[in-house]
PDB file of C-alpha atoms in Angstrom:
ATOM      1  CA  MET Z   1     193.451 188.827 118.922  1.00  0.00           C
ATOM      2  CA  LYS Z   2     191.157 186.309 120.595  1.00  0.00           C
ATOM      3  CA  LYS Z   3     192.571 182.780 120.733  1.00  0.00           C
ATOM      4  CA  LYS Z   4     190.900 179.924 118.874  1.00  0.00           C
ATOM      5  CA  ILE Z   5     189.148 177.357 121.075  1.00  0.00           C
ATOM      6  CA  LEU Z   6     189.573 173.589 120.714  1.00  0.00           C
ATOM      7  CA  PHE Z   7     187.799 170.821 122.583  1.00  0.00           C
ATOM      8  CA  PHE Z   8     190.424 168.646 124.284  1.00  0.00           C
ATOM      9  CA  GLU Z   9     190.060 165.012 125.307  1.00  0.00           C
ATOM     10  CA  ASP Z  10     192.591 162.528 126.662  1.00  0.00           C
ATOM     11  CA  LEU Z  11     191.308 159.103 125.638  1.00  0.00           C
ATOM     12  CA  GLY Z  12     193.905 157.243 127.705  1.00  0.00           C
ATOM     13  CA  LYS Z  13     194.639 153.747 126.362  1.00  0.00           C
ATOM     14  CA  LYS Z  14     192.311 152.802 123.523  1.00  0.00           C
ATOM     15  CA  GLU Z  15     192.235 150.414 120.571  1.00  0.00           C
ATOM     16  CA  TYR Z  16     193.198 151.910 117.216  1.00  0.00           C
ATOM     17  CA  GLU Z  17     190.001 151.005 115.351  1.00  0.00           C
ATOM     18  CA  GLU Z  18     187.733 152.450 118.040  1.00  0.00           C
ATOM     19  CA  THR Z  19     189.737 155.676 118.098  1.00  0.00           C
ATOM     20  CA  TRP Z  20     189.771 155.907 114.309  1.00  0.00           C
ATOM     21  CA  LYS Z  21     185.968 155.673 114.215  1.00  0.00           C
ATOM     22  CA  TYR Z  22     185.691 158.321 116.932  1.00  0.00           C
ATOM     23  CA  GLN Z  23     188.024 160.651 115.018  1.00  0.00           C
ATOM     24  CA  LYS Z  24     186.005 160.091 111.856  1.00  0.00           C
ATOM     25  CA  LYS Z  25     182.775 160.979 113.661  1.00  0.00           C
ATOM     26  CA  LEU Z  26     184.212 164.313 114.841  1.00  0.00           C
ATOM     27  CA  PHE Z  27     185.795 164.945 111.436  1.00  0.00           C
ATOM     28  CA  ASP Z  28     182.526 164.246 109.576  1.00  0.00           C
ATOM     29  CA  ASP Z  29     180.575 166.449 111.987  1.00  0.00           C
ATOM     30  CA  ILE Z  30     182.743 169.459 111.162  1.00  0.00           C
ATOM     31  CA  ILE Z  31     182.538 168.776 107.417  1.00  0.00           C
ATOM     32  CA  GLN Z  32     178.739 168.402 107.474  1.00  0.00           C
ATOM     33  CA  LYS Z  33     178.384 171.730 109.276  1.00  0.00           C
ATOM     34  CA  LYS Z  34     180.632 173.362 106.691  1.00  0.00           C
ATOM     35  CA  VAL Z  35     178.671 171.848 103.788  1.00  0.00           C
ATOM     36  CA  LYS Z  36     175.376 173.028 105.299  1.00  0.00           C
ATOM     37  CA  ASN Z  37     176.904 176.400 106.197  1.00  0.00           C
ATOM     38  CA  ILE Z  38     176.060 175.895 109.875  1.00  0.00           C
ATOM     39  CA  SER Z  39     177.977 178.105 112.277  1.00  0.00           C
ATOM     40  CA  TYR Z  40     180.492 176.106 114.325  1.00  0.00           C
ATOM     41  CA  GLN Z  41     181.307 177.422 117.785  1.00  0.00           C
ATOM     42  CA  LYS Z  42     184.821 175.970 118.124  1.00  0.00           C
ATOM     43  CA  ALA Z  43     187.799 175.502 115.805  1.00  0.00           C
ATOM     44  CA  GLY Z  44     187.894 171.725 116.291  1.00  0.00           C
ATOM     45  CA  TYR Z  45     189.270 169.051 118.600  1.00  0.00           C
ATOM     46  CA  PHE Z  46     192.562 167.781 119.939  1.00  0.00           C
ATOM     47  CA  LEU Z  47     192.805 164.192 121.178  1.00  0.00           C
ATOM     48  CA  PHE Z  48     195.538 162.356 123.083  1.00  0.00           C
ATOM     49  CA  VAL Z  49     195.629 158.568 123.048  1.00  0.00           C
ATOM     50  CA  GLU Z  50     197.950 155.617 123.631  1.00  0.00           C
ATOM     51  CA  HIS Z  51     197.319 152.547 121.461  1.00  0.00           C
ATOM     52  CA  PRO Z  52     198.032 148.849 122.025  1.00  0.00           C
ATOM     53  CA  HIS Z  53     200.563 147.369 119.544  1.00  0.00           C
ATOM     54  CA  VAL Z  54     199.351 148.193 116.043  1.00  0.00           C
ATOM     55  CA  TYR Z  55     200.776 148.777 112.573  1.00  0.00           C
ATOM     56  CA  THR Z  56     199.033 151.224 110.256  1.00  0.00           C
ATOM     57  CA  ILE Z  57     199.716 152.063 106.649  1.00  0.00           C
ATOM     58  CA  GLY Z  58     198.604 155.075 104.627  1.00  0.00           C
ATOM     59  CA  LYS Z  59     196.434 154.836 101.547  1.00  0.00           C
ATOM     60  CA  ASN Z  60     199.464 155.027  99.231  1.00  0.00           C
ATOM     61  CA  GLY Z  61     201.778 152.880 101.336  1.00  0.00           C
ATOM     62  CA  LYS Z  62     203.861 150.132  99.729  1.00  0.00           C
ATOM     63  CA  LYS Z  63     203.295 146.532 100.739  1.00  0.00           C
ATOM     64  CA  ASP Z  64     207.030 145.828 100.376  1.00  0.00           C
ATOM     65  CA  ASN Z  65     207.586 147.858 103.537  1.00  0.00           C
ATOM     66  CA  HIS Z  66     205.551 145.459 105.687  1.00  0.00           C
ATOM     67  CA  LEU Z  67     208.457 143.025 106.025  1.00  0.00           C
ATOM     68  CA  LEU Z  68     207.416 140.510 108.706  1.00  0.00           C
ATOM     69  CA  VAL Z  69     203.894 141.854 109.241  1.00  0.00           C
ATOM     70  CA  SER Z  70     201.875 138.746 108.378  1.00  0.00           C
ATOM     71  CA  SER Z  71     198.718 137.652 110.211  1.00  0.00           C
ATOM     72  CA  ASP Z  72     200.581 134.814 111.958  1.00  0.00           C
ATOM     73  CA  PHE Z  73     203.427 137.060 113.003  1.00  0.00           C
ATOM     74  CA  LEU Z  74     201.061 139.780 114.217  1.00  0.00           C
ATOM     75  CA  GLU Z  75     199.379 137.250 116.478  1.00  0.00           C
ATOM     76  CA  LYS Z  76     202.770 136.136 117.791  1.00  0.00           C
ATOM     77  CA  ILE Z  77     203.757 139.680 118.818  1.00  0.00           C
ATOM     78  CA  ASP Z  78     200.249 140.629 120.011  1.00  0.00           C
ATOM     79  CA  ALA Z  79     199.747 143.331 117.379  1.00  0.00           C
ATOM     80  CA  THR Z  80     197.099 144.315 114.830  1.00  0.00           C
ATOM     81  CA  PHE Z  81     197.260 145.909 111.371  1.00  0.00           C
ATOM     82  CA  TYR Z  82     195.093 148.515 109.626  1.00  0.00           C
ATOM     83  CA  GLN Z  83     195.045 150.142 106.202  1.00  0.00           C
ATOM     84  CA  THR Z  84     194.045 153.735 106.929  1.00  0.00           C
ATOM     85  CA  ASP Z  85     192.894 156.843 105.077  1.00  0.00           C
ATOM     86  CA  ARG Z  86     195.857 159.001 106.100  1.00  0.00           C
ATOM     87  CA  GLY Z  87     198.903 159.912 104.047  1.00  0.00           C
ATOM     88  CA  GLY Z  88     202.273 158.297 104.595  1.00  0.00           C
ATOM     89  CA  ASP Z  89     203.578 154.741 104.631  1.00  0.00           C
ATOM     90  CA  ILE Z  90     203.647 152.045 107.297  1.00  0.00           C
ATOM     91  CA  THR Z  91     204.353 152.899 110.916  1.00  0.00           C
ATOM     92  CA  TYR Z  92     203.946 151.443 114.385  1.00  0.00           C
ATOM     93  CA  HIS Z  93     201.900 152.647 117.354  1.00  0.00           C
ATOM     94  CA  GLY Z  94     202.043 151.142 120.803  1.00  0.00           C
ATOM     95  CA  PRO Z  95     202.374 151.526 124.564  1.00  0.00           C
ATOM     96  CA  GLY Z  96     204.652 154.341 125.654  1.00  0.00           C
ATOM     97  CA  GLN Z  97     203.990 156.358 122.495  1.00  0.00           C
ATOM     98  CA  LEU Z  98     202.003 159.586 122.701  1.00  0.00           C
ATOM     99  CA  ILE Z  99     199.542 160.024 119.829  1.00  0.00           C
ATOM    100  CA  GLY Z 100     198.113 163.448 119.112  1.00  0.00           C
ATOM    101  CA  TYR Z 101     195.087 163.710 116.805  1.00  0.00           C
ATOM    102  CA  PRO Z 102     194.182 167.320 115.908  1.00  0.00           C
ATOM    103  CA  ILE Z 103     190.816 167.455 114.148  1.00  0.00           C
ATOM    104  CA  LEU Z 104     190.821 171.061 113.019  1.00  0.00           C
ATOM    105  CA  ASN Z 105     188.632 173.273 110.897  1.00  0.00           C
ATOM    106  CA  MET Z 106     191.446 175.012 109.040  1.00  0.00           C
ATOM    107  CA  ASP Z 107     189.144 177.878 108.074  1.00  0.00           C
ATOM    108  CA  TYR Z 108     189.955 179.148 111.579  1.00  0.00           C
ATOM    109  CA  PHE Z 109     193.710 178.904 110.947  1.00  0.00           C
ATOM    110  CA  PHE Z 110     195.031 178.915 107.359  1.00  0.00           C
ATOM    111  CA  THR Z 111     194.450 176.813 104.238  1.00  0.00           C
ATOM    112  CA  ASP Z 112     197.931 175.495 103.546  1.00  0.00           C
ATOM    113  CA  ILE Z 113     198.603 171.782 104.037  1.00  0.00           C
ATOM    114  CA  HIS Z 114     202.398 172.152 103.962  1.00  0.00           C
ATOM    115  CA  LYS Z 115     202.328 174.897 106.568  1.00  0.00           C
ATOM    116  CA  TYR Z 116     200.122 172.682 108.741  1.00  0.00           C
ATOM    117  CA  LEU Z 117     202.607 169.788 108.557  1.00  0.00           C
ATOM    118  CA  ARG Z 118     205.500 172.104 109.393  1.00  0.00           C
ATOM    119  CA  LEU Z 119     203.619 173.454 112.424  1.00  0.00           C
ATOM    120  CA  LEU Z 120     202.942 169.926 113.691  1.00  0.00           C
ATOM    121  CA  GLU Z 121     206.688 169.333 113.453  1.00  0.00           C
ATOM    122  CA  GLU Z 122     207.278 172.641 115.232  1.00  0.00           C
ATOM    123  CA  VAL Z 123     205.110 171.534 118.169  1.00  0.00           C
ATOM    124  CA  ILE Z 124     207.462 168.600 118.820  1.00  0.00           C
ATOM    125  CA  ILE Z 125     210.621 170.612 118.128  1.00  0.00           C
ATOM    126  CA  HIS Z 126     209.416 173.267 120.598  1.00  0.00           C
ATOM    127  CA  PHE Z 127     208.532 170.621 123.212  1.00  0.00           C
ATOM    128  CA  LEU Z 128     211.930 168.900 122.969  1.00  0.00           C
ATOM    129  CA  TRP Z 129     213.982 172.091 123.188  1.00  0.00           C
ATOM    130  CA  LYS Z 130     211.954 173.916 125.833  1.00  0.00           C
ATOM    131  CA  ASN Z 131     211.679 170.996 128.233  1.00  0.00           C
ATOM    132  CA  TYR Z 132     214.753 168.864 127.602  1.00  0.00           C
ATOM    133  CA  GLY Z 133     217.205 171.129 125.790  1.00  0.00           C
ATOM    134  CA  ILE Z 134     217.535 168.711 122.879  1.00  0.00           C
ATOM    135  CA  LYS Z 135     217.333 169.826 119.271  1.00  0.00           C
ATOM    136  CA  GLY Z 136     214.709 168.182 117.086  1.00  0.00           C
ATOM    137  CA  GLU Z 137     215.208 168.747 113.373  1.00  0.00           C
ATOM    138  CA  ARG Z 138     213.435 168.494 110.049  1.00  0.00           C
ATOM    139  CA  LYS Z 139     214.755 166.268 107.259  1.00  0.00           C
ATOM    140  CA  LYS Z 140     214.586 167.617 103.722  1.00  0.00           C
ATOM    141  CA  GLY Z 141     211.845 165.941 101.711  1.00  0.00           C
ATOM    142  CA  LYS Z 142     210.542 163.964 104.705  1.00  0.00           C
ATOM    143  CA  THR Z 143     207.829 164.637 107.274  1.00  0.00           C
ATOM    144  CA  GLY Z 144     208.479 164.183 110.993  1.00  0.00           C
ATOM    145  CA  VAL Z 145     211.032 165.150 113.631  1.00  0.00           C
ATOM    146  CA  TRP Z 146     214.567 163.797 113.765  1.00  0.00           C
ATOM    147  CA  PHE Z 147     217.898 164.062 115.565  1.00  0.00           C
ATOM    148  CA  HIS Z 148     221.334 164.536 113.959  1.00  0.00           C
ATOM    149  CA  VAL Z 149     220.094 165.076 110.428  1.00  0.00           C
ATOM    150  CA  LYS Z 150     223.441 166.466 109.218  1.00  0.00           C
ATOM    151  CA  ASN Z 151     225.852 165.078 111.799  1.00  0.00           C
ATOM    152  CA  GLY Z 152     225.837 161.303 112.045  1.00  0.00           C
ATOM    153  CA  LYS Z 153     223.044 158.886 111.188  1.00  0.00           C
ATOM    154  CA  SER Z 154     219.649 160.534 111.648  1.00  0.00           C
ATOM    155  CA  ARG Z 155     217.206 159.126 114.190  1.00  0.00           C
ATOM    156  CA  LYS Z 156     213.452 159.709 113.981  1.00  0.00           C
ATOM    157  CA  ILE Z 157     211.527 160.411 117.197  1.00  0.00           C
ATOM    158  CA  CYS Z 158     208.172 161.566 115.827  1.00  0.00           C
ATOM    159  CA  ALA Z 159     206.148 160.371 112.827  1.00  0.00           C
ATOM    160  CA  ILE Z 160     203.407 162.478 111.242  1.00  0.00           C
ATOM    161  CA  GLY Z 161     200.616 161.370 108.914  1.00  0.00           C
ATOM    162  CA  ILE Z 162     197.404 163.267 108.237  1.00  0.00           C
ATOM    163  CA  ARG Z 163     194.246 163.350 106.202  1.00  0.00           C
ATOM    164  CA  MET Z 164     192.698 166.613 105.042  1.00  0.00           C
ATOM    165  CA  SER Z 165     189.361 167.093 103.278  1.00  0.00           C
ATOM    166  CA  ARG Z 166     187.467 170.357 102.759  1.00  0.00           C
ATOM    167  CA  TRP Z 167     190.181 171.911 104.921  1.00  0.00           C
ATOM    168  CA  VAL Z 168     189.380 169.700 107.914  1.00  0.00           C
ATOM    169  CA  THR Z 169     192.197 167.568 109.366  1.00  0.00           C
ATOM    170  CA  MET Z 170     192.410 164.202 111.097  1.00  0.00           C
ATOM    171  CA  HIS Z 171     195.152 161.757 112.192  1.00  0.00           C
ATOM    172  CA  GLY Z 172     198.301 163.511 113.413  1.00  0.00           C
ATOM    173  CA  PHE Z 173     201.595 162.744 115.165  1.00  0.00           C
ATOM    174  CA  ALA Z 174     203.153 159.838 117.076  1.00  0.00           C
ATOM    175  CA  LEU Z 175     205.866 160.751 119.581  1.00  0.00           C
ATOM    176  CA  ASN Z 176     208.055 157.954 120.931  1.00  0.00           C
ATOM    177  CA  VAL Z 177     208.396 158.446 124.682  1.00  0.00           C
ATOM    178  CA  ASN Z 178     208.888 155.053 126.381  1.00  0.00           C
ATOM    179  CA  THR Z 179     208.151 153.069 123.209  1.00  0.00           C
ATOM    180  CA  ASP Z 180     209.410 149.515 122.725  1.00  0.00           C
ATOM    181  CA  LEU Z 181     211.517 150.232 119.639  1.00  0.00           C
ATOM    182  CA  ARG Z 182     211.879 146.546 118.747  1.00  0.00           C
ATOM    183  CA  TYR Z 183     208.480 146.733 117.046  1.00  0.00           C
ATOM    184  CA  PHE Z 184     209.963 149.035 114.404  1.00  0.00           C
ATOM    185  CA  ASP Z 185     212.447 146.313 113.444  1.00  0.00           C
ATOM    186  CA  TYR Z 186     209.670 144.347 111.748  1.00  0.00           C
ATOM    187  CA  ILE Z 187     208.879 147.069 109.173  1.00  0.00           C
ATOM    188  CA  ILE Z 188     210.534 149.765 107.101  1.00  0.00           C
ATOM    189  CA  PRO Z 189     209.177 152.736 109.083  1.00  0.00           C
ATOM    190  CA  CYS Z 190     207.510 155.311 106.841  1.00  0.00           C
ATOM    191  CA  GLY Z 191     209.101 153.534 103.865  1.00  0.00           C
ATOM    192  CA  ILE Z 192     212.572 154.947 104.614  1.00  0.00           C
ATOM    193  CA  TYR Z 193     215.231 152.248 104.417  1.00  0.00           C
ATOM    194  CA  ASP Z 194     218.194 154.041 105.991  1.00  0.00           C
ATOM    195  CA  GLN Z 195     216.548 155.522 109.072  1.00  0.00           C
ATOM    196  CA  GLU Z 196     216.811 154.663 112.731  1.00  0.00           C
ATOM    197  CA  VAL Z 197     213.926 155.181 115.143  1.00  0.00           C
ATOM    198  CA  THR Z 198     214.508 156.492 118.636  1.00  0.00           C
ATOM    199  CA  SER Z 199     212.567 157.498 121.748  1.00  0.00           C
ATOM    200  CA  LEU Z 200     212.793 160.157 124.416  1.00  0.00           C
ATOM    201  CA  LYS Z 201     213.697 157.448 126.920  1.00  0.00           C
ATOM    202  CA  LYS Z 202     216.613 156.287 124.762  1.00  0.00           C
ATOM    203  CA  GLU Z 203     217.885 159.787 123.981  1.00  0.00           C
ATOM    204  CA  LEU Z 204     217.836 160.853 127.640  1.00  0.00           C
ATOM    205  CA  LYS Z 205     219.258 157.489 128.773  1.00  0.00           C
ATOM    206  CA  LYS Z 206     216.629 157.123 131.476  1.00  0.00           C
ATOM    207  CA  ASN Z 207     214.754 154.060 132.728  1.00  0.00           C
ATOM    208  CA  ASP Z 208     211.407 155.707 132.198  1.00  0.00           C
ATOM    209  CA  ILE Z 209     209.936 159.102 131.325  1.00  0.00           C
ATOM    210  CA  SER Z 210     206.817 160.430 133.045  1.00  0.00           C
ATOM    211  CA  PHE Z 211     204.134 159.982 130.386  1.00  0.00           C
ATOM    212  CA  GLN Z 212     201.726 162.331 132.136  1.00  0.00           C
ATOM    213  CA  LYS Z 213     204.379 165.028 132.326  1.00  0.00           C
ATOM    214  CA  VAL Z 214     205.114 164.664 128.605  1.00  0.00           C
ATOM    215  CA  LYS Z 215     201.400 164.990 127.834  1.00  0.00           C
ATOM    216  CA  ARG Z 216     201.185 168.254 129.778  1.00  0.00           C
ATOM    217  CA  MET Z 217     204.247 169.686 128.064  1.00  0.00           C
ATOM    218  CA  VAL Z 218     203.251 168.656 124.523  1.00  0.00           C
ATOM    219  CA  LYS Z 219     199.808 170.109 125.134  1.00  0.00           C
ATOM    220  CA  LYS Z 220     201.386 173.434 126.145  1.00  0.00           C
ATOM    221  CA  SER Z 221     203.606 173.439 123.066  1.00  0.00           C
ATOM    222  CA  PHE Z 222     200.599 172.781 120.825  1.00  0.00           C
ATOM    223  CA  GLN Z 223     198.741 175.668 122.466  1.00  0.00           C
ATOM    224  CA  GLU Z 224     201.667 178.002 121.901  1.00  0.00           C
ATOM    225  CA  ILE Z 225     202.483 177.036 118.324  1.00  0.00           C
ATOM    226  CA  PHE Z 226     198.871 176.995 117.097  1.00  0.00           C
ATOM    227  CA  ASP Z 227     197.772 179.901 119.332  1.00  0.00           C
ATOM    228  CA  VAL Z 228     194.788 178.057 120.802  1.00  0.00           C
ATOM    229  CA  GLU Z 229     193.068 177.482 124.106  1.00  0.00           C
ATOM    230  CA  PHE Z 230     191.562 174.170 125.179  1.00  0.00           C
ATOM    231  CA  THR Z 231     188.222 173.463 126.753  1.00  0.00           C
ATOM    232  CA  PRO Z 232     187.220 170.019 128.069  1.00  0.00           C
ATOM    233  CA  MET Z 233     185.065 167.875 125.810  1.00  0.00           C
ATOM    234  CA  SER Z 234     182.562 167.723 128.703  1.00  0.00           C
ATOM    235  CA  LYS Z 235     181.821 171.393 128.016  1.00  0.00           C
ATOM    236  CA  LYS Z 236     180.905 170.773 124.393  1.00  0.00           C
ATOM    237  CA  LEU Z 237     178.028 173.110 123.627  1.00  0.00           C
ATOM    238  CA  ASP Z 238     177.129 172.587 119.991  1.00  0.00           C
ATOM    239  CA  GLN Z 239     175.595 169.103 119.857  1.00  0.00           C
TER     240      GLN Z 239
END
């Protein structure tokens, strides 16, 4: 069967708000074509990005989980804060964290939001095992990827929060690679009180992990799990 094609773009380091608006533009474009029954040549987009220090909270997030995130404190730690349109509670994004934003027309895949979330988890689980031989796990009733769910205190390495409308997705996953984990101490990540947050750097006990190498490997895992091929955004044909 012919593979589905996604436009791929690595945005490098970019502010959260600017990226959010860009995502929304791509998301709205797909929806408008669906509403008008216009044929769409590709199955969607996949973006990589690395944000400056920022806290984001989902539309149903609880303010009690903000902890120290006040305007004065944000300025002190050089961070920003945004209420977003994704699901999930408060989380942190920042340097050394790989963000993946799939903006997919699920008509090309399947129309099952829970299956989609599980496949996003599977991308990270596949990446961790294939490239580092470490076992990422799911936690019952929670979204994301963890270590030692049943043996010892669980540690979360990847957060996932999405929005889906008319079977089009946006937002995605945040994988801690070389992330400064101190920024998680100022919140209750994803509203879970008893969790620890970890990074690939911490788990492998290394000074630094090649961010570019991680990007290549996560991209390959996404291709394999979702059975897609990527084409550069520069080759976009349908605008």
